[in-house]
Coordinates of C-alpha atoms in Angstrom, one line a residue:
X1 CA -0.6 -0.3 0.0
X2 CA 1.0 3.4 -0.2
X3 CA 2.2 5.2 2.3
X4 CA 0.3 8.4 1.3
X5 CA -2.7 6.5 0.9
X6 CA -2.2 5.6 5.0
X7 CA -5.0 6.1 7.1
X8 CA -3.7 7.3 10.8
X9 CA -6.1 5.6 13.4
X10 CA -6.1 8.2 14.8
X11 CA -8.5 10.1 11.4
X12 CA -9.8 6.3 11.5
X13 CA -10.9 6.5 14.5
X14 CA -12.8 10.0 15.6
X15 CA -14.8 9.4 11.4
X16 CA -16.2 6.0 13.5
X17 CA -17.5 7.1 16.3
X18 CA -21.0 7.2 16.4
X19 CA -21.4 10.9 19.0
X20 CA -25.1 10.7 18.1
X21 CA -25.1 7.8 19.8
X22 CA -23.9 8.5 22.6
X23 CA -25.1 8.9 26.4
X24 CA -24.4 12.5 27.1
X25 CA -23.0 11.5 30.8
X26 CA -21.9 7.3 32.8
X27 CA -22.2 9.0 35.8
X28 CA -19.8 7.5 38.8
X29 CA -19.1 7.3 42.5
X30 CA -16.1 7.1 43.8
X31 CA -14.8 7.5 47.3
X32 CA -10.9 7.7 48.9
X33 CA -8.3 6.0 51.1
X34 CA -7.3 10.1 52.4
X35 CA -10.1 11.6 51.4
X36 CA -13.5 11.4 53.2
X37 CA -15.6 13.2 50.9
X38 CA -17.7 10.9 48.0
X39 CA -17.6 12.7 44.9
X40 CA -20.0 12.2 42.1
X41 CA -18.6 12.0 38.5
X42 CA -19.5 12.4 35.3
X43 CA -18.0 10.1 31.9
X44 CA -18.3 11.8 28.6
X45 CA -17.8 8.9 25.9
X46 CA -17.8 10.4 23.5
X47 CA -15.5 13.6 24.4
X48 CA -13.5 11.6 26.3
X49 CA -12.9 13.7 29.6
X50 CA -13.5 12.9 33.4
X51 CA -15.0 15.9 35.3
X52 CA -16.8 16.3 39.0
X53 CA -20.2 17.2 39.6
X54 CA -20.8 17.5 43.1
X55 CA -19.0 16.4 46.5
X56 CA -20.7 15.9 49.9
X57 CA -18.1 15.9 52.9
X58 CA -18.3 12.1 53.9
X59 CA -17.3 9.3 56.9
X60 CA -14.9 8.6 54.6
X61 CA -12.5 7.1 54.1
X62 CA -14.9 4.7 51.9
X63 CA -13.1 1.9 51.4
X64 CA -15.8 0.2 49.0
X65 CA -19.2 1.6 47.3
X66 CA -22.0 -0.3 46.1
X67 CA -25.6 0.1 44.7
X68 CA -29.5 -1.3 45.0
X69 CA -30.1 -2.1 41.2
X70 CA -27.8 -3.0 37.4
X71 CA -25.9 -0.3 36.9
X72 CA -26.7 -0.9 33.4
X73 CA -31.2 0.1 33.7
X74 CA -32.4 2.3 33.2
X75 CA -34.3 4.6 36.1
X76 CA -37.7 3.6 37.5
X77 CA -40.4 6.3 37.3
X78 CA -43.2 6.7 39.7
X79 CA -47.1 6.5 39.4
X80 CA -46.7 10.1 38.5
X81 CA -43.9 9.3 36.3
X82 CA -41.8 10.8 38.3
X83 CA -38.0 9.1 38.3
X84 CA -37.1 7.1 41.8
X85 CA -33.7 6.9 42.0
X86 CA -30.7 5.0 43.5
X87 CA -29.1 4.6 46.9
X88 CA -25.6 4.2 47.9
X89 CA -23.8 2.1 50.5
X90 CA -20.5 2.5 51.6
X91 CA -18.0 1.3 54.6
X92 CA -15.3 3.7 56.2
X93 CA -12.2 3.4 58.3
X94 CA -14.2 5.6 60.5
X95 CA -13.4 5.5 64.3
X96 CA -16.3 3.9 65.9
X97 CA -16.6 1.4 62.5
X98 CA -20.1 2.5 60.9
X99 CA -22.3 1.8 57.3
X100 CA -23.4 4.8 55.5
X101 CA -26.5 4.9 53.4
X102 CA -26.9 7.2 50.5
X103 CA -30.0 8.8 48.1
X104 CA -28.2 10.1 44.5
X105 CA -31.0 11.6 42.6
X106 CA -32.8 12.1 39.4
X107 CA -30.7 15.2 38.4
X108 CA -27.4 13.7 39.9
X109 CA -27.4 15.3 44.3
X110 CA -26.1 12.7 46.5
X111 CA -28.2 13.2 50.6
X112 CA -26.6 11.2 53.2
X113 CA -30.0 8.9 55.1
X114 CA -27.9 6.9 57.6
X115 CA -24.9 5.5 59.7
X116 CA -25.3 3.4 61.6
X117 CA -22.5 1.2 63.6
X118 CA -21.2 -1.7 63.3
X119 CA -18.9 -3.8 65.4
X120 CA -15.5 -4.1 63.5
X121 CA -14.1 -2.2 60.7
X122 CA -16.3 -3.4 57.1
X123 CA -14.2 -3.9 53.9
X124 CA -17.8 -5.3 51.7
X125 CA -21.2 -4.3 51.5
X126 CA -23.9 -5.9 48.7
X127 CA -27.7 -6.2 48.6
X128 CA -28.9 -9.3 46.9
X129 CA -31.9 -10.9 45.4
X130 CA -34.4 -10.5 46.7
X131 CA -32.8 -7.1 48.5
X132 CA -34.7 -6.8 51.5
X133 CA -31.4 -6.7 53.1
X134 CA -27.0 -5.9 53.1
X135 CA -25.3 -8.2 53.9
X136 CA -20.8 -6.7 54.6
X137 CA -18.1 -7.7 56.3
X138 CA -14.4 -7.0 57.4
X139 CA -12.4 -8.6 59.8
X140 CA -13.3 -10.8 62.3
X141 CA -17.1 -10.0 61.5
X142 CA -20.0 -9.1 59.5
X143 CA -22.8 -8.5 59.7
X144 CA -26.8 -8.2 57.5
X145 CA -28.9 -5.3 58.1
X146 CA -32.8 -6.0 56.8
X147 CA -33.2 -3.0 53.7
X148 CA -35.8 0.0 54.5
X149 CA -38.0 -0.2 51.8
X150 CA -39.1 2.9 52.5
X151 CA -36.1 5.2 52.1
X152 CA -33.7 2.2 50.6
X153 CA -32.1 3.4 54.2
X154 CA -30.0 0.0 56.9
X155 CA -33.1 -0.6 60.1
X156 CA -32.4 -3.5 62.1
X157 CA -29.2 -5.3 62.8
X158 CA -30.6 -8.5 62.4
X159 CA -27.3 -10.2 62.6
X160 CA -24.1 -10.6 63.0
X161 CA -21.2 -13.0 61.6
X162 CA -17.9 -14.0 63.6
X163 CA -15.4 -15.8 62.6
X164 CA -13.3 -15.8 65.9
X165 CA -14.9 -17.4 68.5
X166 CA -17.2 -15.4 70.5
X167 CA -15.0 -15.3 74.2
X168 CA -12.5 -14.1 71.3
X169 CA -14.1 -11.0 70.1
X170 CA -13.6 -8.8 72.3
X171 CA -9.7 -8.8 72.5
X172 CA -10.2 -9.3 68.7
X173 CA -8.3 -6.3 65.8
X174 CA -11.9 -4.7 64.9
X175 CA -9.5 -1.9 63.3
X176 CA -8.7 -1.9 59.0
X177 CA -5.2 -3.6 60.0
X178 CA -7.6 -6.9 60.9
X179 CA -8.6 -6.5 56.8
X180 CA -5.6 -8.2 56.7
X181 CA -6.8 -11.4 57.7
X182 CA -10.4 -11.8 58.3
X183 CA -13.2 -11.5 56.2
X184 CA -13.1 -9.8 53.5
X185 CA -15.9 -10.0 50.8
X186 CA -19.2 -12.2 50.9
X187 CA -20.8 -13.7 47.5
X188 CA -24.3 -15.1 46.7
X189 CA -26.3 -18.0 44.3
X190 CA -29.2 -20.0 44.3
X191 CA -27.9 -23.6 43.2
X192 CA -29.7 -23.6 40.0
X193 CA -32.5 -26.8 39.4
X194 CA -32.7 -26.6 44.0
X195 CA -34.2 -24.5 46.2
X196 CA -30.4 -24.0 48.1
X197 CA -29.1 -20.8 48.3
X198 CA -25.8 -20.0 49.8
X199 CA -23.5 -17.2 50.6
X200 CA -19.5 -17.6 50.5
X201 CA -17.8 -15.5 52.5
X202 CA -13.0 -15.0 52.0
X203 CA -11.5 -15.4 54.8
X204 CA -7.3 -14.7 54.3
X205 CA -6.0 -15.2 57.3
X206 CA -8.1 -18.8 57.4
X207 CA -7.2 -19.3 54.0
X208 CA -11.0 -20.4 53.4
X209 CA -14.0 -19.8 51.7
X210 CA -17.0 -20.1 54.5
X211 CA -20.0 -21.4 53.6
X212 CA -23.5 -20.0 54.4
X213 CA -26.7 -21.3 53.9
X214 CA -28.6 -18.1 52.9
X215 CA -32.5 -17.6 53.9
X216 CA -34.1 -14.9 52.0
X217 CA -37.0 -13.9 53.9
X218 CA -35.0 -14.2 57.3
X219 CA -31.8 -13.4 55.9
X220 CA -30.1 -15.7 58.0
X221 CA -26.7 -17.5 58.0
X222 CA -26.3 -20.9 58.9
X223 CA -22.5 -22.2 58.3
X224 CA -22.1 -25.5 56.8
X225 CA -19.2 -25.7 56.1
X226 CA -15.0 -24.0 55.8
X227 CA -13.4 -25.1 52.2
X228 CA -10.2 -24.8 51.8
X229 CA -7.4 -23.9 49.4
X230 CA -6.8 -26.1 47.1
X231 CA -3.0 -25.9 48.5
X232 CA -3.1 -27.0 51.5
X233 CA -0.1 -26.0 53.2
X234 CA -0.1 -23.1 51.5
X235 CA -0.8 -19.3 52.8
X236 CA -2.9 -18.0 50.2
X237 CA -4.8 -15.0 51.3
X238 CA -8.7 -15.5 49.3
X239 CA -9.8 -11.6 48.9
X240 CA -12.5 -11.9 46.9
X241 CA -15.0 -13.9 45.3
X242 CA -17.5 -13.7 43.0
X243 CA -20.1 -15.8 41.0
X244 CA -21.1 -16.8 38.3
X245 CA -24.1 -15.5 37.0
X246 CA -24.9 -19.3 35.9
X247 CA -25.0 -19.6 39.9
X248 CA -22.6 -23.1 39.0
X249 CA -19.1 -21.2 39.3
X250 CA -16.5 -19.7 41.7
X251 CA -14.8 -17.7 41.0
X252 CA -11.7 -16.7 44.3
X253 CA -9.2 -13.6 44.1
X254 CA -6.4 -14.9 46.8
X255 CA -4.1 -12.2 48.0
X256 CA -0.9 -13.2 49.4
X257 CA 0.2 -15.8 45.7
X258 CA -1.8 -13.5 43.2
X259 CA -4.2 -16.4 41.7
X260 CA -7.8 -17.1 40.1
X261 CA -9.2 -20.5 41.0
X262 CA -12.2 -21.2 39.9
X263 CA -14.8 -23.6 41.3
X264 CA -17.8 -25.9 40.5
X265 CA -21.6 -24.7 43.4
X266 CA -22.9 -28.5 44.5
X267 CA -25.2 -29.3 46.6
X268 CA -24.4 -30.9 50.0
X269 CA -25.8 -33.6 52.9
X270 CA -26.4 -32.4 56.3
X271 CA -24.9 -34.0 58.7
X272 CA -26.1 -32.5 61.2
X273 CA -27.6 -29.3 62.6
X274 CA -29.4 -26.8 65.1
X275 CA -30.8 -23.0 65.3
X276 CA -27.6 -21.7 64.3
X277 CA -25.3 -24.2 62.8
X278 CA -26.0 -27.1 60.1
X279 CA -23.0 -28.8 59.3
X280 CA -22.5 -30.2 55.5
X281 CA -20.2 -33.3 55.1
X282 CA -18.6 -32.8 52.3
X283 CA -16.9 -29.8 50.1
X284 CA -19.0 -27.3 48.6
X285 CA -16.7 -26.7 46.5
X286 CA -14.8 -29.0 43.8
X287 CA -11.1 -26.6 42.7
X288 CA -11.3 -26.7 38.3
X289 CA -8.4 -24.6 38.1
X290 CA -6.4 -22.2 38.4
X291 CA -4.8 -18.5 37.0
X292 CA -2.1 -16.6 37.6
X293 CA -1.9 -12.8 38.2
X294 CA 0.3 -12.7 37.1
X295 CA 2.0 -12.5 32.9
X296 CA 4.7 -16.0 32.9
X297 CA 8.2 -13.9 33.4
X298 CA 6.1 -12.5 37.7
X299 CA 4.6 -16.2 38.1
X300 CA 5.7 -18.7 39.7
X301 CA 7.5 -21.1 39.1
X302 CA 8.9 -19.4 36.5
X303 CA 9.9 -16.2 38.9
X304 CA 10.9 -17.3 42.4
X305 CA 8.0 -16.0 45.5
X306 CA 9.4 -13.5 46.9
X307 CA 9.1 -11.8 43.7
X308 CA 5.6 -13.1 43.4
X309 CA 5.0 -11.8 46.7
X310 CA 6.3 -8.4 45.3
X311 CA 2.5 -7.9 44.1
X312 CA -0.7 -8.5 46.2
X313 CA -4.0 -10.0 44.3
X314 CA -6.6 -7.0 45.0
X315 CA -10.4 -8.0 42.7
X316 CA -11.3 -9.6 40.8
X317 CA -15.3 -8.7 38.5
X318 CA -17.0 -10.7 35.6
X319 CA -17.2 -8.4 32.2
X320 CA -20.5 -8.5 30.4
X321 CA -22.1 -10.7 28.3
X322 CA -21.6 -10.1 24.1
X323 CA -25.0 -8.2 24.1
X324 CA -27.8 -7.7 26.6
X325 CA -28.9 -10.6 28.7
X326 CA -26.2 -13.1 27.2
X327 CA -23.4 -14.9 30.0
X328 CA -20.3 -13.4 30.5
X329 CA -17.7 -13.8 27.4
X330 CA -14.4 -12.4 30.4
X331 CA -13.8 -12.5 34.0
X332 CA -11.3 -9.7 34.6
X333 CA -9.0 -9.6 37.9
X334 CA -6.0 -7.0 39.2
X335 CA -3.3 -6.7 41.0
X336 CA -1.5 -4.1 43.1
X337 CA 2.0 -3.3 43.2
X338 CA 3.3 -3.2 47.1
X339 CA 5.5 -0.7 46.7
X340 CA 5.6 2.7 44.5
X341 CA 7.9 0.8 42.7
X342 CA 6.3 -2.2 42.1
X343 CA 3.4 -2.1 39.0
X344 CA 0.6 -3.1 39.2
X345 CA -1.5 -5.5 36.6
X346 CA -5.2 -5.4 35.2
X347 CA -5.2 -8.9 33.7
X348 CA -8.9 -10.5 31.0
X349 CA -9.6 -14.0 30.6
X350 CA -12.2 -15.7 28.4
X351 CA -14.6 -17.7 29.5
X352 CA -16.9 -20.5 28.0
X353 CA -20.2 -20.7 28.1
X354 CA -19.7 -23.0 31.4
X355 CA -18.0 -20.2 33.0
X356 CA -14.9 -22.4 33.1
X357 CA -11.2 -20.8 31.4
X358 CA -9.8 -20.8 27.4
X359 CA -8.4 -22.8 27.8
X360 CA -9.0 -24.9 30.7
X361 CA -6.1 -26.3 33.1
X362 CA -6.2 -29.2 35.0
X363 CA -6.8 -28.1 38.9
X364 CA -3.1 -29.0 39.9
X365 CA -1.0 -26.6 36.6
X366 CA -0.6 -23.2 35.9
X367 CA -1.3 -22.8 31.6
X368 CA 2.6 -21.3 31.2
X369 CA 1.2 -19.9 28.2
X370 CA -0.7 -16.9 27.7
X371 CA -4.1 -18.3 26.4
X372 CA -6.9 -16.9 26.1
X373 CA -5.7 -14.4 28.6
X374 CA -4.5 -9.9 28.0
X375 CA -3.2 -8.2 30.2
X376 CA -2.4 -4.1 31.2
X377 CA -0.1 -3.0 33.3
X378 CA -0.6 -0.3 35.3
X379 CA 1.0 3.2 35.5
X380 CA 1.7 3.1 39.1
X381 CA 2.1 0.5 42.0
X382 CA -2.1 0.6 42.7
X383 CA -1.6 1.3 46.5
X384 CA -3.9 -0.2 47.9
X385 CA -6.3 0.6 45.3
X386 CA -6.6 -0.9 42.0
X387 CA -10.8 -1.4 42.4
X388 CA -12.2 -1.9 38.6
X389 CA -15.6 -2.0 36.7
X390 CA -17.3 -2.1 34.5
X391 CA -19.5 -1.2 31.9
X392 CA -20.6 -2.3 28.5
X393 CA -19.8 0.0 26.0
X394 CA -23.0 -2.1 23.9
X395 CA -25.3 -0.3 25.8
X396 CA -23.3 3.1 24.7
X397 CA -23.4 2.2 21.2
X398 CA -20.1 2.6 20.6
X399 CA -17.9 2.3 17.9
X400 CA -14.4 2.1 17.4
X401 CA -11.2 1.0 15.0
X402 CA -10.0 -2.1 16.4
X403 CA -14.2 -3.1 15.5
X404 CA -14.5 -2.1 12.4
X405 CA -11.4 -2.6 10.8
X406 CA -10.3 -6.1 12.3
X407 CA -14.3 -8.8 11.5
X408 CA -11.3 -11.6 14.0
X409 CA -12.6 -9.4 17.4
X410 CA -14.6 -11.1 19.6
X411 CA -15.4 -10.8 22.9
X412 CA -17.7 -8.2 25.3
X413 CA -15.6 -4.7 25.4
X414 CA -15.6 -2.3 28.2
X415 CA -15.4 1.3 29.7
X416 CA -12.7 0.2 32.6
X417 CA -13.3 2.3 36.6
X418 CA -9.7 2.2 37.3
X419 CA -8.7 3.5 41.1
X420 CA -5.4 4.2 42.1
X421 CA -4.4 4.9 45.7
X422 CA -0.4 5.0 44.6
X423 CA 1.7 7.7 46.2
X424 CA 1.2 9.3 43.1
X425 CA -1.9 10.3 42.5
X426 CA -2.6 11.6 46.2
X427 CA 0.1 14.1 44.6
X428 CA 2.3 13.1 47.5
X429 CA 5.4 11.6 44.7
X430 CA 8.8 11.4 46.2
X431 CA 10.7 12.7 43.5
X432 CA 13.7 9.5 43.9
X433 CA 10.9 7.0 43.0
X434 CA 11.5 4.7 40.6
X435 CA 8.0 5.1 39.3
X436 CA 8.8 9.1 38.2
X437 CA 9.9 7.6 34.6
X438 CA 7.0 5.4 34.2
X439 CA 4.4 8.1 35.2
X440 CA 6.5 11.0 33.1
X441 CA 5.1 9.0 30.1
X442 CA 2.7 11.1 30.0
X443 CA -0.3 8.4 30.4
X444 CA -3.8 10.0 32.2
X445 CA -3.5 9.8 35.6
X446 CA -6.1 10.8 38.5
X447 CA -7.3 8.8 41.5
X448 CA -10.2 7.0 39.4
X449 CA -9.2 6.7 36.3
X450 CA -10.9 5.2 32.5
X451 CA -9.6 2.5 30.0
X452 CA -11.6 0.9 27.9
X453 CA -11.3 -2.6 25.9
X454 CA -12.8 -3.6 22.7
X455 CA -11.4 -7.6 23.1
X456 CA -9.7 -10.1 22.0
X457 CA -7.1 -9.0 18.8
X458 CA -7.9 -5.5 19.7
X459 CA -5.3 -2.8 20.5
X460 CA -5.6 -4.5 24.4
X461 CA -6.6 -1.9 27.5
X462 CA -5.6 1.3 26.8
X463 CA -6.1 4.5 29.7
X464 CA -8.9 7.3 28.5
X465 CA -8.6 9.6 31.1
X466 CA -8.4 10.5 35.3
X467 CA -9.2 12.6 37.3
X468 CA -8.5 14.8 38.8
X469 CA -6.5 16.1 36.4
X470 CA -4.8 18.0 38.3
X471 CA -5.5 21.3 36.5
X472 CA -8.7 21.2 36.7
X473 CA -9.4 23.8 39.9
X474 CA -7.9 25.6 37.0
X475 CA -9.9 25.2 34.7
X476 CA -12.7 27.0 35.5
X477 CA -14.9 25.0 33.2
X478 CA -19.4 26.6 33.6
X479 CA -21.4 24.1 35.3
X480 CA -18.9 22.0 37.2
X481 CA -19.1 21.6 41.0
X482 CA -14.8 21.1 42.2
X483 CA -13.3 20.3 44.9
X484 CA -13.4 21.9 48.7
X485 CA -11.3 18.8 49.5
X486 CA -9.5 17.5 46.3
X487 CA -9.1 14.7 46.3
X488 CA -5.8 12.7 47.8
X489 CA -5.8 9.1 45.6
X490 CA -8.7 6.9 44.9
X491 CA -10.5 3.7 46.6
X492 CA -13.2 2.2 44.6
X493 CA -15.2 3.5 42.4
X494 CA -18.8 2.1 40.2
X495 CA -20.9 2.9 37.3
X496 CA -24.7 4.1 38.2
X497 CA -27.8 3.3 36.1
X498 CA -27.9 5.3 33.5
X499 CA -31.2 7.4 33.8
X500 CA -34.5 7.0 31.0
X501 CA -33.3 9.0 27.7
X502 CA -30.1 9.6 28.7
X503 CA -29.1 6.2 26.8
X504 CA -31.6 6.8 23.5

C-alpha cells in the first residue's frame, strides 16, 4: 500500500465515532482512602472527559461503594411519572466503625440518609436478591441489616456473623488492620434446580472460603462448611469471590500468591443441624483450575516466590455478555504493587459458556503460555486500591477503529473504572521514586481513571482519562463543581445507573 494513502489510526478512530448514539454522560460514584468525601463524576464517551459533578462531605475514608440496582438499567418511574432515584451504600475506615447509606437523585445530587454502627471495620457491602437485606463483611465480623422498604436505608440489624470464637471477640482487632487477615467479601448463589441458596465469604487468615446457607426471607446466614485452599500448606489469602450468573461456578482471587481459582458449586447433604449451625459432610466447592494474575516471567515457578510477593492479588469482576442478557465472556482481575516501584496488572481471562477458562487447565497446573488472557501493566502500583468496575460499551453504542478494521474481534468490549491510591495519584510522590519516569511518560492519571477494551485481537487495554488531572481547578469550566476537599487518591468507584433518555 502507498504510504501516502494510509489513514492514521486517530483519524479512523474519530471518523468511526457515532457521537449521536452516545449517552451524554455515564456517572461514577467514587471514594478515597485519604479523603473523607464522596465524589460524583461524569464521563463523556464522546468527548472522552471525566469531570466532577458533585461532592459531599462523607464519613470516610470510604473503602467500598455499592448501589441498589443494575448499573445498565434505567431508573424506575413512579406512578406519577417522576423518576425514582437510587441508593448507595458505603463502608468506612472511620472510628468507631460505621456503614452509611446515600440517596442519589434523578438530578444527580447525593443526600446522606443514615449511618449505622457496626462491630468491626468492614471492607465489603452488598444487597443481593431479593433486595431486602444488606450484608457487610470485614475482619473478625460481618453484619446483616434489614433494608428499609420506605427509604432504602439501614433498618434493624438481624445478625452478626463471627470469624473468631465468641469468647475472643472482645479482644480481637476490629480496626482496618484486621482486614489483612480477616473476612473480606461475601457473594450469593441459588443453586439451579434446587431450593438451596448459599453465601460464600473468603477469609485471608484461615486460607478458607466459609460457606453459609442463606435464608432470603429472614436474611439469616447459617454456617455449613469451611472450604480450605486447594494448595495445602500454602498461605494463599483468599480475598475476593464472584459467582457466575449460572449459579454453578465460583471464582476467587488470592492476595498472597496472586492466583485466580475457579470452583464448581454443588449441593451437599447435611449431617448435623441446629438453629445456628448446620454441618455438611463434604465440600460444596470443587476446585477446577487456576490462572496466575501475573505474566509468566513474574509467576511461580518461572520466578521465585519473593518476586510473586512483590504484588498483591486484589479484585475481580465478571464482564458483561457480548449482548444484553447473554452470559459473561470474560472475567477480569487486578493486582497492586507492594511498593511504589512495583507496577500493578490488569488481566482479562476468556471464559466458555459454562464459565470455565479457555483453554481449560488441570486443577494442579498453571498454564505456562499466555493463552486466553490479555494483560495490561498499570503505570503505578495502585497503592491500596486498583479496584475495577465494568460498563458494557454495547449500551453506549460504541464504535472504534478496531471494531471496524478487525472483523475477527470477539469478546465483550467495556469501559473500565480503575482506582489508584499510589502516592503519585494522591499527589504525594517523592521525586526520587523509581516510578517517576514511567509516570512522566504522559499517560493520563488520576485517583479515578477510565480505561477501555474493545475485545480480543483489538489493541489491548488503553488509558482514556483520569480525575483529578491536576489542572481542573485552574480551568474554571462553567457548570462544573470543583472539589472543596481534593481527592488524594481513589479507593473504589462504581458506574451508576443510566437515566431514561440518557441512552436513547
